[in-house]
Amino acid sequence: MKKTRFAFLLLLPALLTAEVIETDLLIVGGNESACAAAIQAARLGVKNIVLVNDIDWLGGQFSAEGVGCLDEWIVVNGKRTNFPRSGLFLEMIRRIRAHNSAKYGKACPGNAFCGTETIEPKAAAQIFEAWMAAEAPQVRILRGWEPVKVTVESGTVTGARFQRTNRSDPSDLAVNARLTLDASDWGDVIRLSGAKYGAGPDLKSRFGEESAPAAFDDAGAQEMNPISYCVVLRETQGKDATVPRPASYDARSFAALDRIPPWVDSDMSAGIYSPSGNSPYTHRRLVDRWHNGLAPGTEATFINYPVQDYPLCQLPQRVVDALEKTEPGASKKNIVDLTPAQRRIIFEDAKQHALGVLHHLQTAVHDRVGDFPQSFRYLRLTDEFGTADNLPPKPYIREGLRLEALHMLKEQDIRAATREPKWAKVMPEDAAFAFQFNIDFHPTRRKFLTDDRDGPWQFIHTKERGWHTDTDRAVLPLRGLVPVEMNGLLGCGKNIGVSSVVQSALRLHGQMMHVGQAAATLAWMSLREGAQPRQIVADMARMREVQLQLARGKAGPGVLLWPWQDLAPDDLHFEAVNMLSVRGIWKPEAEDVFFRPDQTITHKEITALLSRLTRSGVSDTSGTPVTCSRLHALLQERGLPAAPGLLDKERASHPLSRAEAAMHLWRALQLSGGSSTTTRGSAPAR
């Protein structure tokens, strides 16, 4: 007993003494949103930045979660296409394409059903590492730490305390920060700080959402968009790579795979989501060597199919029992409210379910369809993650904690009335970035096929929570990053001010990078001004400066603030059109998502724009084109500065395009000192 007590006393100083770091900006998390925040903050000149990650890998969905096929489709004129890329996400796409071109001679080698862009997970992690090293050298990255306590003084977060993810190391870490961004997977900093948050479905009484439940049943409070463990595979060129049968495996759980072909011969030349290209194999294929003529051994894919989804309510009994051993009542908690160690209990069962999918494809499905070169039997688990089970270090996380923010985006704000999305009903003036994706819930519940709750189960979609509910083009407001009460803290990643329904449409790779870029820009302004984020978003001039910084970009392409389909960061008019649109000066037509920059602007259009810009009632219904000299006169009539070049002999009679008009109006607004003015409510013209 004395020896034990003496040993404990020797350990006590190590347990009580933590390394203490002082910084301007603390970013908790290492996903794509956290990385985007770090890069943006560094580019903007924030001097001291600390990023604390719970694992070694950076990059989140791109890498550590194994989601190497980017699904970002929207519908335009009845055809599926990608939402316009911008900001740091566009930079990431360019880096991915450069990597693939150098390695495979093809920028987009996957020919995947779900998306045009693919990247192998380890390569994605390396891209983020190189990017951070080159452009954010002042960012100190600390790996293998998870938050256990948040320091709050007088309603302000002042830092966080961390312990090792691997608890065999008793080390402790404390970071004191002027401002903290929570980009953690489950919003642990927000939760531990005492800031208000939500997890699981919002009841209909909260926001009045059409898809919200009226009341919870026994499982309702735990219901979330499911997690999935992605299974990343490489070809063996005919060698049997069947994985061992998981202990919980029952073929009945995977019956959905018995009714579809495991592979289809498609190069997806008909476009993403072409029905002829859908199969578990081609769904998220990473490298298609067969159709691209690449070297044997380069073929790679990953499984991320609905049958693999792991609902976070109605847990198997073995998981319930394991959770209850850690804490009475733990099995009834939402996963957001569990400790990291408790979550890992759920993750382990989800891994076994994912391996069961692979085993079923390699055995029962192989036997059903017969032998062929692309059989899953001849695909092996990749070893690139460096994990003992060859699965990604993290599950694919579709839904987490939701910050109770100054502005909460709701289903009715973005839900579309038709299958041809146009403009959202609510377009907040403090737009941080534009987005659009379906309200997309994967199966959120399970049903057990026998009375044994450790037996086979299958996923089910509920009436309220499904996929392919269309949304309109929308924007996330800067206020959606700011806690309703707590200071010194900003939401990042999925930890933002949206309802559960909206989060199902706001969770993609690019969207999360935009969140990080926006949060970092708001943080930069707060630190520069010595003000709280809530003060920045409440100050029109400061808020507009944040938007301008986002639209203008810093050492890279700007962020799309208003969701025009044909507005690209490389366009000379990109900044002007974004800034006029978010102010409600340039209003889109209700049924047209295109800006049409080369189209000649008419007197009717220009006088309407000038009327909104100057808040005057002058109008002109003429459909005749506006020339450069005429715009000069119109600006001067309203006391606005006009560029002398409008009167150049060679250009005076030149009909103005919409792009040219936007740039001249934006210049006039800036020079007149009215760049912080706004027209409230940026609804489309009807």
XYZ file of C-alpha atoms in Angstrom:
686
model
C 0.000 0.000 0.000
C 2.842 2.412 0.897
C 4.591 1.720 -2.430
C 1.370 2.399 -4.344
C 0.796 5.664 -2.482
C 4.400 6.754 -3.076
C 4.117 6.011 -6.810
C 0.926 8.071 -7.022
C 2.619 11.003 -5.288
C 5.437 10.850 -7.827
C 2.912 11.026 -10.662
C 0.875 13.834 -9.115
C 2.995 16.769 -10.382
C 2.774 15.473 -13.950
C -0.984 15.145 -13.661
C -1.446 18.611 -12.216
C 1.087 20.504 -14.353
C 0.189 21.207 -17.942
C 2.095 22.856 -20.736
C 0.521 26.308 -21.140
C 0.473 28.049 -24.516
C -0.626 31.626 -25.165
C -2.050 32.476 -28.579
C -4.254 34.923 -30.428
C -6.397 32.335 -32.186
C -7.104 28.773 -31.088
C -8.600 26.423 -33.668
C -9.852 23.132 -32.248
C -10.083 20.381 -34.854
C -8.089 19.282 -37.880
C -10.794 18.764 -40.491
C -11.119 20.660 -43.764
C -12.937 23.505 -42.008
C -10.201 23.879 -39.401
C -7.485 23.827 -42.063
C -9.295 26.448 -44.134
C -9.630 28.616 -41.032
C -5.928 28.298 -40.244
C -4.826 29.141 -43.788
C -7.183 32.119 -44.055
C -6.200 33.509 -40.661
C -2.516 33.150 -41.517
C -2.957 34.877 -44.871
C -4.786 37.741 -43.194
C -1.895 38.266 -40.815
C -3.032 36.769 -37.518
C 0.378 36.303 -35.909
C -0.141 33.554 -33.358
C -2.367 30.613 -34.266
C -2.598 27.239 -32.552
C -4.462 24.324 -34.140
C -5.180 21.362 -31.865
C -6.198 18.112 -33.555
C -7.227 14.847 -31.928
C -5.456 12.703 -34.565
C -2.374 13.042 -36.771
C -4.076 13.550 -40.132
C -5.374 16.869 -41.390
C -8.201 17.270 -43.889
C -11.369 15.761 -42.429
C -13.745 14.463 -45.069
C -11.087 14.602 -47.785
C -8.666 12.403 -45.870
C -9.244 11.184 -42.310
C -12.904 10.326 -42.972
C -12.031 8.667 -46.275
C -14.626 10.530 -48.364
C -12.418 11.011 -51.410
C -15.224 11.531 -53.926
C -16.753 14.993 -53.674
C -20.540 15.009 -54.018
C -21.676 18.602 -54.668
C -24.352 18.268 -57.319
C -27.182 20.687 -57.969
C -29.828 20.927 -60.701
C -29.628 23.694 -63.305
C -32.017 23.720 -66.247
C -32.992 20.144 -65.488
C -29.436 18.798 -65.532
C -27.157 17.848 -62.650
C -23.988 19.864 -62.374
C -21.634 21.120 -59.669
C -22.313 24.143 -57.506
C -19.883 26.955 -58.448
C -16.514 26.587 -56.724
C -14.786 29.495 -55.001
C -12.436 30.476 -52.200
C -10.112 28.005 -50.534
C -12.288 25.142 -51.754
C -11.522 26.102 -55.350
C -7.838 26.177 -54.436
C -8.158 22.677 -52.985
C -9.831 21.453 -56.171
C -6.951 22.887 -58.203
C -4.419 21.156 -55.955
C -6.306 17.871 -56.256
C -6.381 18.146 -60.030
C -2.684 18.997 -60.162
C -1.866 15.952 -58.032
C -3.996 13.615 -60.135
C -2.610 15.028 -63.377
C 0.955 14.460 -62.196
C 0.270 10.931 -60.934
C -2.252 9.617 -63.454
C -2.057 12.033 -66.365
C -5.702 12.852 -65.745
C -7.122 15.542 -63.451
C -10.307 13.591 -62.708
C -9.452 9.876 -62.888
C -12.355 8.460 -60.868
C -15.293 8.414 -63.300
C -17.485 8.211 -60.204
C -21.274 8.215 -60.095
C -21.494 10.805 -57.293
C -18.950 13.419 -58.250
C -16.480 14.690 -60.805
C -13.597 15.188 -58.350
C -11.812 12.338 -56.583
C -8.701 12.148 -54.437
C -7.135 9.264 -52.531
C -7.213 9.907 -48.767
C -3.477 9.838 -48.064
C -2.833 12.157 -50.991
C -5.451 14.564 -49.639
C -3.782 14.556 -46.222
C -0.430 15.276 -47.860
C -1.935 18.154 -49.839
C -3.260 19.756 -46.657
C 0.070 19.227 -44.867
C 2.064 20.830 -47.673
C -0.420 23.675 -47.997
C -0.337 24.462 -44.289
C 3.467 24.288 -44.174
C 3.869 26.627 -47.135
C 1.201 29.217 -46.392
C 0.583 29.055 -42.669
C 4.017 28.719 -41.069
C 2.877 30.670 -38.009
C 0.290 27.984 -37.229
C 1.468 25.679 -34.467
C -0.166 22.280 -35.004
C -0.577 20.044 -31.960
C -1.718 16.497 -32.679
C -3.274 13.788 -30.567
C -5.156 16.027 -28.118
C -8.857 16.202 -27.287
C -10.568 18.939 -25.231
C -11.680 18.134 -21.698
C -12.340 21.581 -20.242
C -13.026 25.099 -21.504
C -12.056 28.154 -19.485
C -14.770 30.809 -19.267
C -14.366 34.152 -17.514
C -17.301 36.568 -17.235
C -19.125 34.963 -20.149
C -16.041 34.860 -22.388
C -14.131 31.769 -23.510
C -10.456 32.362 -22.714
C -8.974 28.990 -23.588
C -9.224 25.234 -23.356
C -7.542 22.323 -21.650
C -6.698 19.088 -23.462
C -5.698 15.547 -22.659
C -4.027 12.977 -24.866
C -6.316 11.027 -27.203
C -4.188 8.035 -26.278
C -4.808 7.898 -22.541
C -1.679 5.834 -21.923
C 0.068 9.210 -22.063
C -0.984 11.268 -19.005
C 0.207 14.575 -20.502
C -1.947 17.658 -20.163
C -2.125 20.788 -22.310
C -3.653 24.221 -21.755
C -4.089 26.858 -24.452
C -5.096 30.402 -23.544
C -6.489 32.331 -26.503
C -8.031 35.688 -27.298
C -10.487 33.903 -29.580
C -11.390 30.235 -30.097
C -12.884 28.533 -33.165
C -14.621 25.212 -32.525
C -14.162 23.042 -35.613
C -14.154 19.797 -33.623
C -16.188 16.895 -34.972
C -18.832 17.024 -32.250
C -18.625 20.620 -31.004
C -16.891 19.684 -27.766
C -15.579 23.190 -27.091
C -19.026 24.722 -27.473
C -20.561 22.025 -25.271
C -17.882 22.247 -22.570
C -18.041 26.052 -22.543
C -21.688 26.077 -21.529
C -22.722 27.912 -24.701
C -26.189 27.023 -25.946
C -26.413 24.307 -28.584
C -28.694 21.715 -30.121
C -28.226 18.049 -31.008
C -30.652 15.691 -32.695
C -33.930 16.747 -34.308
C -35.549 20.091 -33.584
C -39.194 19.680 -32.666
C -41.769 21.326 -34.898
C -42.599 23.711 -32.056
C -39.060 25.143 -32.254
C -38.923 26.439 -35.822
C -42.189 25.275 -37.400
C -40.305 23.187 -39.955
C -42.247 20.872 -42.250
C -39.775 18.002 -41.752
C -39.510 18.352 -37.972
C -41.185 15.813 -35.655
C -44.051 17.009 -33.470
C -42.750 15.011 -30.501
C -39.960 12.597 -29.617
C -40.459 8.876 -29.244
C -38.017 6.773 -27.207
C -35.269 7.119 -29.819
C -36.048 10.575 -31.137
C -33.608 12.683 -29.143
C -30.713 10.496 -30.312
C -31.696 10.496 -33.981
C -29.000 11.962 -36.212
C -27.844 11.746 -39.787
C -25.935 8.443 -39.532
C -22.191 7.983 -39.501
C -20.446 5.665 -41.961
C -17.032 4.079 -41.942
C -15.789 4.386 -45.489
C -14.103 1.265 -46.843
C -11.240 2.299 -49.144
C -10.086 -0.430 -51.504
C -7.364 -1.145 -54.065
C -7.222 -3.840 -56.707
C -5.124 -6.974 -56.150
C -5.099 -8.047 -59.816
C -6.901 -11.294 -59.175
C -5.719 -12.176 -55.676
C -8.430 -13.155 -53.189
C -8.561 -10.443 -50.493
C -11.699 -11.524 -48.620
C -11.798 -9.994 -45.137
C -12.602 -12.192 -42.130
C -16.249 -12.508 -41.195
C -17.014 -9.934 -38.453
C -18.364 -11.413 -35.220
C -21.672 -9.551 -35.614
C -22.096 -10.435 -39.304
C -25.477 -11.692 -40.474
C -26.200 -11.778 -44.210
C -29.755 -10.558 -43.608
C -28.412 -7.162 -42.557
C -27.077 -6.629 -46.064
C -29.949 -7.990 -48.138
C -30.152 -4.688 -50.041
C -26.905 -5.656 -51.774
C -28.475 -8.861 -53.060
C -30.850 -6.994 -55.371
C -28.381 -4.815 -57.287
C -25.275 -5.355 -59.419
C -22.064 -4.821 -57.412
C -20.327 -3.247 -60.424
C -21.419 -1.753 -63.729
C -19.285 -1.074 -66.781
C -19.542 2.710 -67.015
C -17.112 5.563 -67.597
C -19.806 8.047 -66.496
C -19.433 9.966 -69.759
C -23.182 10.645 -69.549
C -22.526 12.828 -66.498
C -22.730 12.499 -62.726
C -25.727 10.618 -61.370
C -26.360 8.983 -64.732
C -28.490 5.958 -63.678
C -26.511 3.526 -65.825
C -23.414 4.216 -63.730
C -24.756 3.455 -60.255
C -23.357 0.538 -58.283
C -21.538 0.129 -54.950
C -18.256 -0.065 -56.887
C -18.677 2.912 -59.219
C -20.636 5.035 -56.746
C -17.497 6.659 -55.307
C -14.723 5.219 -57.465
C -11.415 7.014 -56.889
C -9.299 5.819 -59.827
C -10.785 4.134 -62.907
C -7.822 2.474 -64.551
C -9.960 0.286 -66.831
C -11.518 3.131 -68.821
C -8.561 5.504 -68.499
C -5.966 3.019 -69.721
C -3.884 3.275 -66.550
C -1.374 0.763 -65.259
C -2.602 -2.418 -63.529
C -2.706 -2.007 -59.767
C -3.838 1.626 -59.836
C -7.586 0.924 -59.616
C -9.077 2.279 -56.378
C -12.565 2.820 -55.011
C -14.327 3.148 -51.702
C -17.668 1.950 -50.425
C -20.000 4.560 -49.003
C -23.394 3.069 -49.788
C -26.620 3.447 -47.774
C -26.507 -0.152 -46.500
C -23.298 0.809 -44.724
C -24.821 3.738 -42.808
C -24.817 3.334 -39.042
C -27.801 4.979 -37.265
C -26.974 6.638 -33.948
C -30.195 5.693 -32.177
C -31.749 2.280 -31.405
C -28.254 0.943 -30.779
C -27.478 -2.795 -30.663
C -27.598 -4.270 -27.172
C -23.855 -4.927 -27.087
C -23.258 -1.202 -27.611
C -25.895 -0.266 -25.035
C -24.276 -2.543 -22.456
C -20.789 -1.196 -23.132
C -21.978 2.408 -22.816
C -23.871 1.728 -19.598
C -20.708 0.278 -18.054
C -19.043 3.655 -18.516
C -21.921 5.711 -17.094
C -25.525 4.892 -16.190
C -27.790 6.420 -18.827
C -25.024 6.908 -21.396
C -26.805 4.719 -23.947
C -29.737 7.166 -23.977
C -27.617 10.233 -24.656
C -27.176 11.876 -28.011
C -23.696 11.120 -29.357
C -22.854 14.838 -29.102
C -23.212 14.602 -25.317
C -20.963 11.556 -24.943
C -17.281 11.652 -24.079
C -14.746 10.824 -26.802
C -14.121 7.459 -25.141
C -17.843 6.652 -25.151
C -18.149 7.629 -28.801
C -15.363 5.217 -29.655
C -17.557 2.377 -28.386
C -20.118 3.290 -31.045
C -17.407 3.742 -33.664
C -16.062 0.239 -33.097
C -19.469 -1.295 -33.797
C -19.884 0.926 -36.860
C -16.546 -0.371 -38.143
C -17.708 -3.953 -37.806
C -20.863 -3.074 -39.721
C -18.782 -1.550 -42.528
C -16.528 -4.601 -42.662
C -19.684 -6.711 -42.815
C -20.690 -4.839 -45.975
C -17.333 -5.625 -47.562
C -17.423 -9.262 -46.448
C -20.910 -9.653 -47.923
C -19.823 -8.187 -51.256
C -16.773 -10.446 -51.328
C -18.686 -13.627 -50.475
C -22.471 -13.770 -50.918
C -22.603 -11.218 -53.731
C -19.554 -12.680 -55.482
C -21.143 -16.128 -55.371
C -24.421 -14.736 -56.710
C -23.038 -12.892 -59.747
C -20.074 -15.133 -60.525
C -16.402 -14.440 -60.987
C -15.221 -11.344 -62.887
C -12.149 -9.050 -62.697
C -13.901 -6.206 -60.854
C -15.315 -8.402 -58.099
C -14.932 -7.011 -54.602
C -13.205 -10.299 -53.783
C -10.191 -8.942 -55.652
C -10.111 -5.620 -53.825
C -8.085 -5.253 -50.630
C -8.394 -2.770 -47.807
C -5.871 0.021 -48.324
C -3.052 0.301 -45.809
C -2.577 4.045 -46.355
C -4.332 5.102 -43.128
C -1.783 3.378 -40.930
C -4.539 2.004 -38.683
C -4.624 -1.515 -37.271
C -7.882 -2.355 -39.076
C -7.025 -0.439 -42.292
C -10.137 1.699 -41.882
C -10.040 5.508 -41.746
C -9.135 7.030 -38.383
C -12.542 8.716 -38.320
C -16.060 7.913 -39.479
C -17.796 10.012 -42.094
C -19.718 12.463 -39.890
C -22.817 13.994 -41.476
C -24.307 15.773 -38.472
C -22.936 17.059 -35.199
C -23.608 19.749 -32.641
C -25.475 22.839 -33.790
C -24.555 26.160 -32.251
C -27.363 28.334 -30.913
C -26.312 31.379 -32.911
C -27.442 34.955 -33.437
C -29.171 33.777 -36.615
C -30.597 30.281 -37.097
C -31.167 29.135 -40.669
C -34.354 27.042 -40.923
C -35.868 24.597 -43.396
C -38.522 27.016 -44.623
C -35.777 29.548 -45.379
C -34.167 27.314 -48.008
C -36.659 24.608 -49.013
C -37.584 24.679 -52.702
C -41.137 24.551 -53.992
C -40.120 22.777 -57.224
C -37.523 20.326 -58.520
C -35.773 23.239 -60.261
C -34.164 25.225 -57.421
C -33.975 28.996 -57.724
C -33.465 31.530 -54.887
C -34.053 30.899 -51.184
C -36.903 32.725 -49.503
C -34.523 34.212 -46.933
C -31.216 35.707 -48.096
C -29.605 37.398 -45.059
C -27.670 40.565 -45.839
C -24.607 39.420 -43.864
C -23.889 36.513 -46.212
C -20.679 34.631 -45.395
C -20.885 32.342 -48.438
C -23.371 30.862 -50.883
C -24.456 27.216 -50.900
C -27.013 24.762 -52.197
C -27.513 21.036 -51.650
C -30.526 18.850 -51.035
C -32.021 18.268 -47.619
C -30.231 14.952 -47.497
C -30.739 12.562 -44.601
C -29.301 9.105 -44.964
C -31.300 6.421 -43.103
C -31.480 7.611 -39.514
C -33.021 4.534 -37.857
C -32.659 0.765 -37.747
C -35.116 -2.075 -37.363
C -34.057 -5.375 -35.841
C -35.165 -8.393 -37.853
C -35.582 -10.628 -34.803
C -36.265 -10.169 -31.095
C -32.518 -10.270 -30.492
C -31.217 -6.692 -30.336
C -27.756 -8.048 -31.055
C -29.075 -9.750 -34.158
C -29.422 -8.614 -37.767
C -30.843 -5.186 -38.534
C -31.576 -3.038 -41.535
C -31.722 0.717 -41.957
C -34.972 2.610 -42.400
C -35.851 6.107 -43.517
C -38.510 7.895 -41.499
C -41.292 9.924 -43.065
C -39.737 13.207 -41.979
C -36.087 12.440 -42.661
C -35.183 11.338 -46.176
C -33.065 12.483 -49.073
C -33.617 14.434 -52.267
C -35.827 17.159 -50.792
C -34.860 20.099 -52.962
C -33.535 23.369 -51.628
C -33.057 26.743 -53.246
C -29.798 28.650 -53.594
C -29.026 30.139 -50.209
C -26.435 31.918 -48.084
C -25.180 31.320 -44.560
C -25.094 34.566 -42.555
C -22.039 35.606 -40.565
C -24.335 35.769 -37.529
C -24.717 31.998 -37.877
C -21.143 31.636 -36.598
C -21.636 33.734 -33.456
C -23.032 32.240 -30.213
C -26.229 33.840 -29.007
C -24.585 34.619 -25.666
C -20.989 33.403 -25.236
C -18.065 35.675 -26.194
C -14.563 34.702 -27.300
C -15.969 31.820 -29.328
C -16.991 31.138 -32.927
C -18.646 28.127 -34.483
C -16.773 26.364 -37.266
C -17.169 23.128 -39.204
C -20.672 21.768 -38.694
C -20.971 23.566 -35.337
C -22.960 26.493 -36.727
C -26.346 28.194 -36.437
C -28.633 25.982 -38.466
C -31.482 23.625 -37.693
C -30.976 19.870 -37.918
C -32.846 19.830 -41.225
C -30.662 22.542 -42.726
C -27.502 20.840 -41.490
C -28.366 17.899 -43.730
C -27.969 20.308 -46.664
C -24.944 22.139 -45.281
C -22.223 19.579 -44.593
C -20.224 18.989 -47.791
C -16.467 19.313 -48.293
C -16.633 22.707 -49.973
C -19.285 24.106 -47.668
C -17.196 23.219 -44.630
C -14.128 24.914 -46.119
C -16.245 28.021 -46.690
C -17.355 27.934 -43.045
C -13.723 27.814 -41.943
C -12.696 30.622 -44.271
C -15.582 32.812 -43.127
C -15.026 32.091 -39.422
C -11.333 32.937 -39.735
C -12.094 36.198 -41.534
C -14.535 37.199 -38.819
C -11.944 36.182 -36.204
C -9.277 38.286 -37.930
C -11.516 41.343 -37.858
C -12.397 40.750 -34.196
C -8.743 40.439 -33.210
C -7.721 43.457 -35.271
C -10.446 45.634 -33.795
C -10.173 44.282 -30.263
C -13.906 43.595 -30.425
C -16.126 40.565 -29.914
C -17.507 38.842 -33.034
C -21.039 39.907 -32.081
C -19.895 43.527 -32.204
C -18.434 43.029 -35.677
C -21.587 41.521 -37.188
C -23.721 44.226 -35.561
C -21.621 46.995 -37.110
C -22.596 47.470 -40.766
C -19.265 48.946 -41.863
C -17.207 46.212 -40.198
C -19.506 43.466 -41.417
C -19.225 44.788 -44.977
C -15.439 44.805 -44.662
C -15.520 41.131 -43.671
C -17.670 40.384 -46.721
C -15.373 42.396 -48.972
C -12.347 40.518 -47.691
C -14.082 37.222 -48.433
C -15.222 38.245 -51.909
C -11.861 39.782 -52.783
C -9.820 36.853 -51.539
C -6.401 36.970 -49.916
C -3.592 35.378 -51.940
C -6.231 33.245 -53.617
C -9.684 33.249 -55.213
C -12.534 35.061 -53.515
C -15.579 33.443 -51.941
C -18.935 33.387 -53.724
C -21.272 35.356 -51.452
C -24.333 35.352 -53.699
C -25.188 32.077 -55.484
C -25.035 33.117 -59.133
C -24.371 30.025 -61.234
C -22.103 31.765 -63.773
C -19.996 33.943 -61.481
C -16.385 32.738 -61.118
C -13.631 34.153 -58.876
C -11.396 34.774 -61.885
C -13.985 37.125 -63.401
C -13.038 40.804 -63.218
C -16.576 41.576 -62.096
C -16.651 38.914 -59.337
C -16.179 41.316 -56.422
C -18.557 43.942 -57.787
C -21.414 41.554 -58.527
C -21.102 39.824 -55.162
C -21.022 43.041 -53.191
C -23.893 44.660 -55.081
C -25.969 41.488 -54.778
C -25.588 41.013 -51.018
C -26.600 44.650 -50.561
C -29.823 44.100 -52.446
C -28.756 46.578 -55.122
C -28.390 44.006 -57.895
C -31.480 41.831 -57.647
C -31.762 38.635 -59.689
C -34.798 37.671 -61.674
C -36.930 35.189 -59.767
C -36.603 32.436 -62.379
C -33.036 33.003 -63.587
C -29.961 31.853 -61.627
C -27.512 33.247 -64.186
C -25.942 36.696 -63.994
C -25.294 36.773 -67.757
C -22.267 39.099 -67.646
C -21.950 39.646 -71.396
C -25.575 40.629 -71.906
C -26.120 44.321 -72.710
C -27.702 46.255 -69.866
C -30.829 48.309 -70.583
C -32.039 51.687 -69.318
C -34.761 49.908 -67.359
C -32.187 47.794 -65.542
C -29.654 50.552 -64.892
C -32.171 53.037 -63.517
C -33.584 50.373 -61.212
C -30.053 49.672 -59.966
C -29.323 53.361 -59.465
C -32.637 53.807 -57.694
C -31.719 51.102 -55.180
C -28.153 52.366 -54.874
C -29.198 55.944 -54.096
C -32.577 55.072 -52.559
C -34.334 57.322 -55.045
C -37.535 56.655 -56.951
C -36.352 57.505 -60.476
C -37.083 54.836 -63.084
C -36.989 54.310 -66.842
C -38.915 51.524 -68.548
C -36.946 51.747 -71.794
C -35.374 48.540 -73.005
C -32.732 50.336 -75.051
C -29.047 49.623 -74.341
C -27.055 51.894 -72.057
C -23.841 53.307 -73.497
C -20.731 54.283 -71.555
C -21.406 57.987 -71.969
C -25.013 57.539 -70.858
C -23.929 55.776 -67.653
C -21.496 58.618 -67.001
C -24.371 61.092 -67.257
C -26.682 59.002 -65.075
C -24.051 58.742 -62.347
C -23.322 62.452 -62.391
C -27.019 63.305 -62.276
C -27.180 61.453 -58.961
C -24.016 62.990 -57.561
C -22.040 59.768 -57.879
C -18.423 59.605 -59.069
C -18.091 58.439 -62.664
C -14.965 56.996 -64.251
C -13.507 59.411 -66.838
C -12.876 56.441 -69.098
C -16.610 56.233 -69.768
C -16.194 59.301 -71.986
C -13.225 57.989 -73.962
C -13.748 58.631 -77.644
C -13.389 54.957 -78.499
C -15.856 53.840 -75.795
C -18.403 56.596 -75.348
C -20.940 54.985 -77.682
C -20.090 51.443 -76.613
C -23.128 49.548 -75.192
C -22.369 48.449 -71.633
C -22.505 44.822 -70.598
C -23.985 43.802 -67.261
C -20.491 42.952 -66.008
C -19.139 46.384 -66.976
C -22.115 48.122 -65.410
C -21.607 46.221 -62.152
C -17.961 47.240 -61.946
C -18.758 50.918 -62.582
C -21.586 50.943 -60.031
C -19.447 49.246 -57.409
C -16.639 51.741 -58.039
C -19.073 54.630 -57.712
C -20.452 53.234 -54.461
C -16.981 52.801 -52.970
C -15.739 56.251 -54.004
C -18.874 57.911 -52.678
C -18.234 56.476 -49.234
C -21.386 54.393 -49.362
C -19.738 50.977 -49.384
C -21.306 50.121 -46.025
C -24.834 51.061 -47.087
C -27.408 48.446 -47.870
C -30.853 47.877 -49.197
C -32.577 45.626 -46.668
C -33.874 42.311 -47.944
C -32.136 40.962 -51.022
C -35.088 39.074 -52.445
C -35.173 38.311 -56.172
C -37.106 40.667 -58.404
C -40.577 39.361 -59.145
